[in-house]
Short mmCIF file of C-alpha atoms in Angstrom, two decimals:
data_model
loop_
_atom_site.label_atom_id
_atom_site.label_comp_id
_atom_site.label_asym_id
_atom_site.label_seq_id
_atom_site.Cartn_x
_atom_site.Cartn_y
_atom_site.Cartn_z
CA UNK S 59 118.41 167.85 119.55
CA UNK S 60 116.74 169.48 122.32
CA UNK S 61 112.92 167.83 123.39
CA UNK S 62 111.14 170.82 121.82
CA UNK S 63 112.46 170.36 118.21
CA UNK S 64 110.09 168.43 115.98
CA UNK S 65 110.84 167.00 113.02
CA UNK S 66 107.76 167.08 110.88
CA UNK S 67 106.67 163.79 109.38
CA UNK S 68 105.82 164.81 105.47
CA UNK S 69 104.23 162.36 103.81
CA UNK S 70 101.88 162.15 107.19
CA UNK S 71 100.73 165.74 106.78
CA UNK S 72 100.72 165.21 102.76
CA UNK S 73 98.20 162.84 103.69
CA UNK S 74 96.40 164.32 106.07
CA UNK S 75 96.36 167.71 103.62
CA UNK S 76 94.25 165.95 101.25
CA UNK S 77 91.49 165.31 103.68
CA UNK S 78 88.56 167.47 103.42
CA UNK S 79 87.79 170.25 106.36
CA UNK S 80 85.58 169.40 109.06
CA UNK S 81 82.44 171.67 109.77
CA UNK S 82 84.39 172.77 112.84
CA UNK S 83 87.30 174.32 110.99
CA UNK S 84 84.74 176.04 108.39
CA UNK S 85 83.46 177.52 110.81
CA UNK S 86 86.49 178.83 112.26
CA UNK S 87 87.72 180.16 108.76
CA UNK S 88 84.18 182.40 108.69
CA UNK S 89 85.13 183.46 111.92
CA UNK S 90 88.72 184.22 111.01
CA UNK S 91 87.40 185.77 107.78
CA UNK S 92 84.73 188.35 109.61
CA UNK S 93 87.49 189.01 111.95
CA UNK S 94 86.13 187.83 114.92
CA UNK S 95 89.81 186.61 115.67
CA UNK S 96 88.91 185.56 119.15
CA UNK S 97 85.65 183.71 118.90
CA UNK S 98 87.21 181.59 115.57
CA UNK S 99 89.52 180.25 118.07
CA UNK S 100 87.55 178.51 119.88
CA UNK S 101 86.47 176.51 116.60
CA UNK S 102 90.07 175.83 115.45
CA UNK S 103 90.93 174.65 119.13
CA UNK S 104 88.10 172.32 118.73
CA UNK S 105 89.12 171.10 115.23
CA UNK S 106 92.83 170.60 116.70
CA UNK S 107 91.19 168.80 119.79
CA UNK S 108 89.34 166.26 117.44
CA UNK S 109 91.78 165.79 115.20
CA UNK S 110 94.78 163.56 116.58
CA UNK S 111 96.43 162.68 113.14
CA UNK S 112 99.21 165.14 111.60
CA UNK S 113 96.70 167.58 110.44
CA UNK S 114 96.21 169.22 113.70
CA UNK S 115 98.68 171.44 112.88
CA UNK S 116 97.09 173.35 110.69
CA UNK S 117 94.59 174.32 113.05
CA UNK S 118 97.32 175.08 115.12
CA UNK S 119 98.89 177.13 112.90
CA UNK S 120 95.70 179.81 111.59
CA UNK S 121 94.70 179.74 115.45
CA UNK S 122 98.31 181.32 116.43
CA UNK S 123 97.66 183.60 113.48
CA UNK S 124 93.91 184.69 114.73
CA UNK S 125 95.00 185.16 118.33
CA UNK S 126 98.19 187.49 116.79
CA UNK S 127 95.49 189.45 115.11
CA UNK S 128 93.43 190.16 118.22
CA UNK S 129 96.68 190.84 120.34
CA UNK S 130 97.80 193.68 117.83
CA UNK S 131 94.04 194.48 118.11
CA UNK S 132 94.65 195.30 121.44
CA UNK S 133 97.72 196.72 121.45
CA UNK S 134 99.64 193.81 123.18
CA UNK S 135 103.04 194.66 120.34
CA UNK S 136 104.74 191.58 122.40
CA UNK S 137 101.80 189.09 121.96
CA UNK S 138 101.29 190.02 118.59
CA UNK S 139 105.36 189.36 117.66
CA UNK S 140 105.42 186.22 119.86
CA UNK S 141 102.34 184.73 118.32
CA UNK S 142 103.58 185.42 114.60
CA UNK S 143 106.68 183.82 115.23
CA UNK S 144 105.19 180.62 117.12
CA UNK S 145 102.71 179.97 113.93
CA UNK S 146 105.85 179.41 111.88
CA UNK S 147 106.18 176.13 113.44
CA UNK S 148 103.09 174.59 112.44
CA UNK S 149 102.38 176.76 108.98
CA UNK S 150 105.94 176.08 107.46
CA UNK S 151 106.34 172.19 107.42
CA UNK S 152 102.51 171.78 105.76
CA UNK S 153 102.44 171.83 101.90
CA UNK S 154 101.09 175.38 99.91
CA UNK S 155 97.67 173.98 100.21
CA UNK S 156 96.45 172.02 102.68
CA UNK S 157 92.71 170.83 103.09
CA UNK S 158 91.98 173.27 100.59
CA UNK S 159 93.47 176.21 102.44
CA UNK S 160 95.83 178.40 100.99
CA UNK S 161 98.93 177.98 103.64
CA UNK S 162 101.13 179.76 101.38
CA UNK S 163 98.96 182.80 100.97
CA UNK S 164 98.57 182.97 104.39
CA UNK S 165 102.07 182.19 105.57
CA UNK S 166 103.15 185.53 103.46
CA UNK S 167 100.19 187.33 104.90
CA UNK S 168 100.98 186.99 108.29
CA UNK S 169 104.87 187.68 107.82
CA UNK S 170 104.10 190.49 105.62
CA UNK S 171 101.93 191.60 108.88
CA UNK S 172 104.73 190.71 111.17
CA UNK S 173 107.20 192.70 108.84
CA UNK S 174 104.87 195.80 109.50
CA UNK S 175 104.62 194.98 113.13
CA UNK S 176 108.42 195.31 113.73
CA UNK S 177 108.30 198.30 111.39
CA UNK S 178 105.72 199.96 113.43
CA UNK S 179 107.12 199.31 117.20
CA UNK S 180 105.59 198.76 120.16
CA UNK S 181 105.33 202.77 120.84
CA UNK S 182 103.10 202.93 117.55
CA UNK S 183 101.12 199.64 118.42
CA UNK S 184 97.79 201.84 118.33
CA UNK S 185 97.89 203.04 114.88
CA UNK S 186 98.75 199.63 113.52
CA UNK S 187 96.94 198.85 109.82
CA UNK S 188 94.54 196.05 111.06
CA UNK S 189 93.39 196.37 106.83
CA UNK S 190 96.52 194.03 106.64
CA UNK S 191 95.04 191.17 108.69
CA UNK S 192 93.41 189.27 105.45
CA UNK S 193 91.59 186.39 105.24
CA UNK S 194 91.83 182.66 105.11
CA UNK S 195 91.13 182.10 101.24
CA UNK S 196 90.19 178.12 100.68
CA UNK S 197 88.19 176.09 99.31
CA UNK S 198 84.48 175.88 99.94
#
């Protein structure tokens, strides 16, 4: 086992999934949900900076999936693939819902975006469907 595998502590994050969602990360979701993919970051960054239990990683997780969005918003093809297979490791280990968030919903949104990536290339990067990028759905 190399130092960069993890081996996710469930009943931790089972735990830490039933935990309501700071004002922070609310905030963040709006953001997400307007697509303003850069600016929610800097919410979810602050909700994974004050949280230093196992439910950081959800945070983690939708903030790799934001910044993916604005990459293929921009073109960057490379950014966009990296950053939609990085927010597998933090989205896959939580349970389907998580703090009221919909993690399953949103891991088969972003793979199902990720699918069309690779489909599209980098050389078609410009005319990507951003009306595929959908939104966080959870509880408010």
């Amino acid at each position: 086992i190399t130092e960069m595998s993890r081996i996710p502590d469930y009943d931790a994050l089972t735990a830490a999934c039933a935990q309501p969602l700071p004002e922070i990360a609310i905030k963040g979701l709006e953001l997400f949900n307007a697509g303003e993919y850069y600016e929610c970051h800097h919410a979810l960054e602050e909700a994974w900076n004050k949280d230093q239990g196992a439910g950081r990683n959800l945070y983690k997780g939708i903030l790799q999936v934001a910044v993916a969005y604005f990459q293929i918003g921009r073109g960057n093809y490379n950014g966009g693939v990296k950053l939609l297979l990085r927010m597998q490791q933090w989205l896959d280990p939580l349970p389907d819902t998580c703090r009221g968030i919909n993690i399953k919903q949103l891991r088969n949104d972003a793979m199902h975006v990720y699918q069309v990536l690779q489909e599209t290339g980098p050389e078609a990067i410009a005319e990507f469907d951003t009306t595929l990028f959908k939104p966080v759905k959870y509880d408010h």
